[in-house]
mmCIF file of C-alpha atoms in Angstrom:
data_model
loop_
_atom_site.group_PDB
_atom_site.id
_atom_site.type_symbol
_atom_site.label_atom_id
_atom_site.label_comp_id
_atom_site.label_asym_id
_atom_site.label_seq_id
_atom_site.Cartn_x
_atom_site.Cartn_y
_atom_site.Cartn_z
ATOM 1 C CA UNK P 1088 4.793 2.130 -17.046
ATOM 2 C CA UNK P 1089 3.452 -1.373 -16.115
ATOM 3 C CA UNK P 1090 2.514 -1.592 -12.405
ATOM 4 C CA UNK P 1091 1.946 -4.582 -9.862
ATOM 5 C CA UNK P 1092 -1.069 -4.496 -8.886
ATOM 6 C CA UNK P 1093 -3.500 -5.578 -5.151
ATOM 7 C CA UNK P 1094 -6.829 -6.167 -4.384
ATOM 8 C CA UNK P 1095 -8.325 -4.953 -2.243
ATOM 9 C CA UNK P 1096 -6.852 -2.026 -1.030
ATOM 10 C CA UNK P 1097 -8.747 -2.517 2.072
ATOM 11 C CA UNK P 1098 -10.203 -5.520 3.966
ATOM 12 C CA UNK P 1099 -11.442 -6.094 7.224
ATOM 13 C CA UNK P 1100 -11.669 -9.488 8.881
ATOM 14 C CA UNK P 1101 -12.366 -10.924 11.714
ATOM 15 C CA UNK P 1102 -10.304 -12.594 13.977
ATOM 16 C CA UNK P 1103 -9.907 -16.279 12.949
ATOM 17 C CA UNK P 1104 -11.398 -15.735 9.539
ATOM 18 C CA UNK P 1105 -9.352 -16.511 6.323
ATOM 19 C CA UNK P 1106 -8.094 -14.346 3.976
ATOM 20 C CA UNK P 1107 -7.121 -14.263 0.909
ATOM 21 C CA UNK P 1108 -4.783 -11.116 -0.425
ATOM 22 C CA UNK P 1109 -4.242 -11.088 -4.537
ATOM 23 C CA UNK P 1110 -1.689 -9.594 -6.450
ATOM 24 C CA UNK P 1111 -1.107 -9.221 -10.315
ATOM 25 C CA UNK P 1112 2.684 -8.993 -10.909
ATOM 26 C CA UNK P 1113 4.298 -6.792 -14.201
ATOM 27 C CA UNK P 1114 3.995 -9.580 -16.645
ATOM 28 C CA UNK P 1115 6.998 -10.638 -17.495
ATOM 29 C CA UNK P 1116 8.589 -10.618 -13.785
ATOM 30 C CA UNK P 1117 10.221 -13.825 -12.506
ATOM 31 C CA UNK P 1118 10.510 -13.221 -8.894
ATOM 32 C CA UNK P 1119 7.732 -12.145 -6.178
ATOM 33 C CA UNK P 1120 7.440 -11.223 -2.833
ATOM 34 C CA UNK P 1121 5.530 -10.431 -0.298
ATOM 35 C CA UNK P 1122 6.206 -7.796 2.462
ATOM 36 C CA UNK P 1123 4.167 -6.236 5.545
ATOM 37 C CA UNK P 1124 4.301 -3.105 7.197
ATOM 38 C CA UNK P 1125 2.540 -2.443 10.680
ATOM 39 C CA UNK P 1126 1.867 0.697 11.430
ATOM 40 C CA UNK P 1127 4.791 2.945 12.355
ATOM 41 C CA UNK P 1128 7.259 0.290 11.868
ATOM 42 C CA UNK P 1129 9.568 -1.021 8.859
ATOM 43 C CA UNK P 1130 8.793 -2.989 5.920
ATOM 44 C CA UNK P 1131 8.797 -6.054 6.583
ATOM 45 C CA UNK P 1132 9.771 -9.287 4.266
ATOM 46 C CA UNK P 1133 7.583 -12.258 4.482
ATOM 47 C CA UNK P 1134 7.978 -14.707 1.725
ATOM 48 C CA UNK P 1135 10.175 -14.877 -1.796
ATOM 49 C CA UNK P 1136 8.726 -17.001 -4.935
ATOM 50 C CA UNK P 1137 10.119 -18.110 -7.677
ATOM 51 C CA UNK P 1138 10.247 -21.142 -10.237
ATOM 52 C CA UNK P 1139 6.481 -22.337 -8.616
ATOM 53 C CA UNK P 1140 7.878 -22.567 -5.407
ATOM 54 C CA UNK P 1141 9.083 -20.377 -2.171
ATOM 55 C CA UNK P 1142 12.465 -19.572 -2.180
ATOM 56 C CA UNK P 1143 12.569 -18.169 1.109
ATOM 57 C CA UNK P 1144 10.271 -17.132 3.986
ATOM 58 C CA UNK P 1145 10.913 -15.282 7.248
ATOM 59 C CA UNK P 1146 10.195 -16.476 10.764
ATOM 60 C CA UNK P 1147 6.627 -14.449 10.480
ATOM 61 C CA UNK P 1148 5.596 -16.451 7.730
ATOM 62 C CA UNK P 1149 4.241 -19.447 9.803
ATOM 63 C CA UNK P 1150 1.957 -22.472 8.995
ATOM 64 C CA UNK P 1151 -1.128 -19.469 8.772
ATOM 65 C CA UNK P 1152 0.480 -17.757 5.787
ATOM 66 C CA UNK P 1153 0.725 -19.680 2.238
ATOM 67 C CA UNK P 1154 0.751 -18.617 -0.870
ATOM 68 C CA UNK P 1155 -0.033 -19.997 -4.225
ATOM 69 C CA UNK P 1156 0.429 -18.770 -8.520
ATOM 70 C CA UNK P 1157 -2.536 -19.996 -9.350
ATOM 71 C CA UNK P 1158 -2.566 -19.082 -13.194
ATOM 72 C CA UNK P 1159 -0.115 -17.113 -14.807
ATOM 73 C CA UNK P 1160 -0.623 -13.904 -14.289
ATOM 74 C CA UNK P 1161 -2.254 -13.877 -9.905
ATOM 75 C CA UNK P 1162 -0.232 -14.161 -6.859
ATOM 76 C CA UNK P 1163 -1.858 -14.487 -3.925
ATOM 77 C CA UNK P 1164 -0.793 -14.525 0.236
ATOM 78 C CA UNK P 1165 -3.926 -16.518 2.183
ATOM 79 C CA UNK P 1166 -3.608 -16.143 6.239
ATOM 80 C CA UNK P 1167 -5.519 -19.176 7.444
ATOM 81 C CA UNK P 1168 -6.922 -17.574 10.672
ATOM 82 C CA UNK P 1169 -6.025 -13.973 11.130
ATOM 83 C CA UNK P 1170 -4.974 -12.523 14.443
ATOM 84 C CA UNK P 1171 -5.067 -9.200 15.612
ATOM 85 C CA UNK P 1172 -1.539 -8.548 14.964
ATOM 86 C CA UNK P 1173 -1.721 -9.609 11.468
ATOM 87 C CA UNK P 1174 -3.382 -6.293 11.128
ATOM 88 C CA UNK P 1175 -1.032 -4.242 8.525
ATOM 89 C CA UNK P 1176 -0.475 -2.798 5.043
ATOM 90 C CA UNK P 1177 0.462 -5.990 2.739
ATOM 91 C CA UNK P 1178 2.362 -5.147 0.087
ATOM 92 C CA UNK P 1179 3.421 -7.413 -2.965
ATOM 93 C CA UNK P 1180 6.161 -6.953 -5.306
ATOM 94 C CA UNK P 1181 7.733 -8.692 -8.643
ATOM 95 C CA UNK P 1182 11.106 -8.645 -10.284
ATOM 96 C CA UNK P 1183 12.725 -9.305 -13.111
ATOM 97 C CA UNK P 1184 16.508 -10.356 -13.498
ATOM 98 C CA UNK P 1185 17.911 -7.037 -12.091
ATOM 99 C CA UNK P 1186 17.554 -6.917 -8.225
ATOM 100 C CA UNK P 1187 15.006 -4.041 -8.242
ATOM 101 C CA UNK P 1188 11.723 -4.795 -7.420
ATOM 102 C CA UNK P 1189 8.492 -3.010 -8.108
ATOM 103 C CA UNK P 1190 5.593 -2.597 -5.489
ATOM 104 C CA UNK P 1191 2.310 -2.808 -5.157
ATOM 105 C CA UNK P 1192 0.031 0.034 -3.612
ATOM 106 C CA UNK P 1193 -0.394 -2.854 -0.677
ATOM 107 C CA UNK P 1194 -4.095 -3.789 1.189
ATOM 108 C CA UNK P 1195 -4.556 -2.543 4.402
ATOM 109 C CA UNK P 1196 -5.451 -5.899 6.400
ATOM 110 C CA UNK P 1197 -7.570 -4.610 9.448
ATOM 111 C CA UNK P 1198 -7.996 -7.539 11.915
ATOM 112 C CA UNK P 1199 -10.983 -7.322 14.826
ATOM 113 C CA UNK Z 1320 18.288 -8.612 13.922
ATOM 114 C CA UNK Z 1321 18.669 -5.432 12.130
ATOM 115 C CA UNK Z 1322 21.060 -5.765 9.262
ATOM 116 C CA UNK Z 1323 20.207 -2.604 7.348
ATOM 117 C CA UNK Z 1324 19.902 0.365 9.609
ATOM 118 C CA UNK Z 1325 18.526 4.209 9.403
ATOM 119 C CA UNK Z 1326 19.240 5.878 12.478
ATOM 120 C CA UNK Z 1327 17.849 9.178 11.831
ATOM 121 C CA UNK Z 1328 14.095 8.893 11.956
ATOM 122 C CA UNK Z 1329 13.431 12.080 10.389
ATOM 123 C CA UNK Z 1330 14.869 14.675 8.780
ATOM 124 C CA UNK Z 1331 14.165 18.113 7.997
ATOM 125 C CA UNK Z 1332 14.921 20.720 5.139
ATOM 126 C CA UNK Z 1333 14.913 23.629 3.660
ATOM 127 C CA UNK Z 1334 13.662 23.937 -0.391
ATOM 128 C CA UNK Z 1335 16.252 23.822 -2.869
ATOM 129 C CA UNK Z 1336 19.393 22.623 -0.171
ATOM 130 C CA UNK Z 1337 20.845 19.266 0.125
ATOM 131 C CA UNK Z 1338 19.126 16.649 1.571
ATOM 132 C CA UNK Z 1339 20.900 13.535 2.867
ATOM 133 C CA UNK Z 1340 19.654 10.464 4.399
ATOM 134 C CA UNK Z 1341 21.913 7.475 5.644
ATOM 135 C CA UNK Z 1342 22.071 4.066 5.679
ATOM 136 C CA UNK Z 1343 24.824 1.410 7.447
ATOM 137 C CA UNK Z 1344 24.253 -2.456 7.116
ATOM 138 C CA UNK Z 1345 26.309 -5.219 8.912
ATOM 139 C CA UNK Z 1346 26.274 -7.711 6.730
ATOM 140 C CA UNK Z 1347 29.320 -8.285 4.049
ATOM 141 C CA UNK Z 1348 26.959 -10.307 1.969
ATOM 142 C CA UNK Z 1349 25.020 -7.646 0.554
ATOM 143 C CA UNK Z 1350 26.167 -6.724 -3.020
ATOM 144 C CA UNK Z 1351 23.062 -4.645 -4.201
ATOM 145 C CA UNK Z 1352 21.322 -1.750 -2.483
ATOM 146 C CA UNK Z 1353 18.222 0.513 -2.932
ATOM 147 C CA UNK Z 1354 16.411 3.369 -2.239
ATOM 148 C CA UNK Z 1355 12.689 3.810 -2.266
ATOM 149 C CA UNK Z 1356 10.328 6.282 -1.585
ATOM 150 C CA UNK Z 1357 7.031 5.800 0.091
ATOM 151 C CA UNK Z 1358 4.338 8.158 0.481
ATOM 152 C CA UNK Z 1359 1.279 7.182 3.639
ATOM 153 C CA UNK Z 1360 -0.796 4.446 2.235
ATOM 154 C CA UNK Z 1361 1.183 3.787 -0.907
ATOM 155 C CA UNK Z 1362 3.380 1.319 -1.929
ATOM 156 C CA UNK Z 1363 7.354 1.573 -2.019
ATOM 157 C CA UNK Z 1364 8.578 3.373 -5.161
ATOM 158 C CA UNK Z 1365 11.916 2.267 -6.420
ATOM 159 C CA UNK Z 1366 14.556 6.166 -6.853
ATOM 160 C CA UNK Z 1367 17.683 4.314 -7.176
ATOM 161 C CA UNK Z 1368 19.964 1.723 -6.929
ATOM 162 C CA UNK Z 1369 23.967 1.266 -6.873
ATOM 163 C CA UNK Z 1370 25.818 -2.115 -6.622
ATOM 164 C CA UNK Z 1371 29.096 -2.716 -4.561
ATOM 165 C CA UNK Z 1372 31.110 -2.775 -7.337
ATOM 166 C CA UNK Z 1373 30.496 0.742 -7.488
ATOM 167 C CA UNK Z 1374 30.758 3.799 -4.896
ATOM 168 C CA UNK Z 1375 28.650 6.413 -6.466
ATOM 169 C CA UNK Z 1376 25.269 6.442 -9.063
ATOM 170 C CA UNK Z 1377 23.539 9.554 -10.117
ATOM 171 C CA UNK Z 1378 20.143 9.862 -11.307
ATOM 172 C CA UNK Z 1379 19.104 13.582 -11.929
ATOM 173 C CA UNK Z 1380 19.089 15.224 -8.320
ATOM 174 C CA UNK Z 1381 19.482 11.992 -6.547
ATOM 175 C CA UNK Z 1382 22.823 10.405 -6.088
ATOM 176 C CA UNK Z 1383 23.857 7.501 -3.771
ATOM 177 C CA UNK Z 1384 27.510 6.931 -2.390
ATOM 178 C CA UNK Z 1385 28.327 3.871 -1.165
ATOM 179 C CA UNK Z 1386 31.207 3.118 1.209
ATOM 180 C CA UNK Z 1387 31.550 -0.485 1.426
ATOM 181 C CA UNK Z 1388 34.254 -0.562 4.215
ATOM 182 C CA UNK Z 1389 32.700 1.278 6.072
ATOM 183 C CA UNK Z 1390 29.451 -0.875 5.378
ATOM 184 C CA UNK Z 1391 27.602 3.055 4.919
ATOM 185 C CA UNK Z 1392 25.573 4.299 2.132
ATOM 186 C CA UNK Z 1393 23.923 7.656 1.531
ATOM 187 C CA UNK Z 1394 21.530 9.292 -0.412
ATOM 188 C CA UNK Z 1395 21.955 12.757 -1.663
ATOM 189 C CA UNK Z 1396 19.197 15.312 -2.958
ATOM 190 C CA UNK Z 1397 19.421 18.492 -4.158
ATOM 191 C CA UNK Z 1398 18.031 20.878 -4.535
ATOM 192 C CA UNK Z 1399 15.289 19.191 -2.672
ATOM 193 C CA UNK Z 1400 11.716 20.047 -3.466
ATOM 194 C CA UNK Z 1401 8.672 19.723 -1.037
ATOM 195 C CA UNK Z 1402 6.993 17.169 -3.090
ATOM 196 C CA UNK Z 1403 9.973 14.859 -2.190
ATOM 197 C CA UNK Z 1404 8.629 15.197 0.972
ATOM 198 C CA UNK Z 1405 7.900 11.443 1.900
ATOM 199 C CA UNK Z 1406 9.462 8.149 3.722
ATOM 200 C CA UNK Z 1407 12.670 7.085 2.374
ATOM 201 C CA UNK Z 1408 13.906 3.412 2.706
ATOM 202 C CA UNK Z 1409 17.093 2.339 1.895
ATOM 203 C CA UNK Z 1410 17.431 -1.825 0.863
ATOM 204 C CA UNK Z 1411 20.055 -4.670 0.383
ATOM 205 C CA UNK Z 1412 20.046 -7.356 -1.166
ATOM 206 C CA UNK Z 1413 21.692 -10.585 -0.898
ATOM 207 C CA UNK Z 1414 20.943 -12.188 -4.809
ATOM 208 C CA UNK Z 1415 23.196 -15.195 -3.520
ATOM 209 C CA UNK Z 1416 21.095 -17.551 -1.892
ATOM 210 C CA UNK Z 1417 18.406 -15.757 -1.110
ATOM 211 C CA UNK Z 1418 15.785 -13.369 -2.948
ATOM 212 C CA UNK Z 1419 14.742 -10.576 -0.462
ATOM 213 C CA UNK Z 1420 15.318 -7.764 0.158
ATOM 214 C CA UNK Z 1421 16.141 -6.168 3.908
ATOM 215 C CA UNK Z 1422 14.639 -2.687 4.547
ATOM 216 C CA UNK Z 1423 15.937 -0.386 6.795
ATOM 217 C CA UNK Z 1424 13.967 1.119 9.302
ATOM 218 C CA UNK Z 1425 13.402 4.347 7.130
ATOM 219 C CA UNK Z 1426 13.531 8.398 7.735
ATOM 220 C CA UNK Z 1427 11.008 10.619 7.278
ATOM 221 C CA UNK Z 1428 11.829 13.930 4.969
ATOM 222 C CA UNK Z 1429 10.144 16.834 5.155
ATOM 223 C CA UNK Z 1430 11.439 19.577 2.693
ATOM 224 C CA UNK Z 1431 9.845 22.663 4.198
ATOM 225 C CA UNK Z 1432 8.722 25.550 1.228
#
C-alpha cells in the first residue's frame, strides 16, 4: 500500500536554529497537510496545501513556519528559528479527492 | 476552541467484548468524520470513515454510528483484540472552505488479554 513518507524521524536542534522537516506524499495525492502533536496532547493542524499554494493555516503557523513543493514529488515544513515549544512529533499527511487522509510516521522535533 | 471532543481519556476492556469510544463536535459544518488509530511514536492510521448523509458504516469489527442531531458519533469494536490496543482519534472535516481536518482530543484503549 503506498505510504507518505518523513525524514528524519528524529532531529534535534537548537534553539534559534532552522529546520527543515521533508515529506514525500502518495503520488498521486492533491492535498497536504501538516499537523503537530506535543507530547500528551492532541493532534494538532498546522497548515493545508493545495494547487501550489496554502489553503489554510492555523494561528500556530506564524511567520517561523513556511512551507514549500519544491519538485513534484517533496513537501517540506521549515521553522525559521525553533523555540523550545516547537518541540513535538510533526506529522505530514496527503489526500486525494475523498476526505481521508494518509499519515506519515511524523519526526520527532526535539528543541534545546 | 474545541470543536471535536473525546471526553473519555481512556478506556478499558476486556478481550473479545465491545469496545466503544465517543466522539461529540459543535460545529454543524462538519459533513465528513474519521477515525484513526495511533500507536506511541507512529503516525495516525486511517480505520474508518462515515459521512453525514449517513448514520452507520461497518468495516469488519469496526462500525461507526453517527447521530447528527445530536452532533455525537461513536465507534464500535467487537470483539476487541489486545493488539487494538492503541490511541483512537476521531476527525471532522469541513471540505467546504477549508481542507483540515479537526482531531479530537483522543482515548486511550487498552483491551486487556
Amino acid at each position: 500500500e503506498p505510504e507518505v513518507t518523513q525524514t528524519p524521524s528524529h532531529q534535534v536542534t537548537q534553539m534559534g536554529q532552522e529546520v527543515i522537516l521533508r515529506c514525500v506524499p502518495i503520488s498521486n495525492h492533491l492535498y497536504f497537510y501538516w499537523y503537530r502533536q506535543i507530547l500528551g496532547q492532541k493532534v494538532e493542524f498546522l497548515v493545508s496545501f493545495y494547487n501550489n499554494e496554502i489553503s489554510e493555516k492555523s494561528e500556530i503557523f506564524d511567520d517561523q513556519f513556511s512551507v514549500e513543493r519544491p519538485d513534484g514529488s517533496n513537501f517540506t515544513l521549515k521553522i525559521r528559528s525553533t523555540k523550545l515549544e516547537d518541540s513535538a512529533m510533526y506529522f505530514c499527511a496527503s489526500g486525494d479527492q475523498s476526505p481521508r487522509a494518509f499519515f506519515g510516521q511524523g519526526t520527532r522535533l526535539t528543541v534545546v | 476552541d474545541q470543536q471535536v471532543k473525546q471526553n473519555s481519556p481512556s478506556l478499558s476492556v476486556q478481550e473479545g467484548r465491545i469496545s466503544i469510544l465517543n466522539c461529540d463536535y459543535t460545529n454543524s459544518m462538519f459533513d465528513y468524520f474519521l477515525w484513526y488509530k495511533k500507536y506511541p511514536a507512529e503516525g495516525p492510521t486511517f480505520l474508518i470513515s462515515i459521512s453525514s448523509i449517513k448514520d452507520k458504516n461497518e468495516d469488519g469489527r469496526f462500525t461507526v454510528f453517527l447521530n447528527k442531531s445530536a452532533k455525537h458519533l461513536s465507534l464500535h469494536i467487537v470483539p476487541s483484540q489486545p493488539g487494538d490496543s492503541a490511541v483512537y482519534f476521531c476527525a471532522a472535516y469541513a471540505p467546504s472552505g477549508t481542507y483540515k481536518y479537526i482531531f479530537g482530543t483522543g482515548t486511550r484503549l487498552k483491551v486487556l488479554a
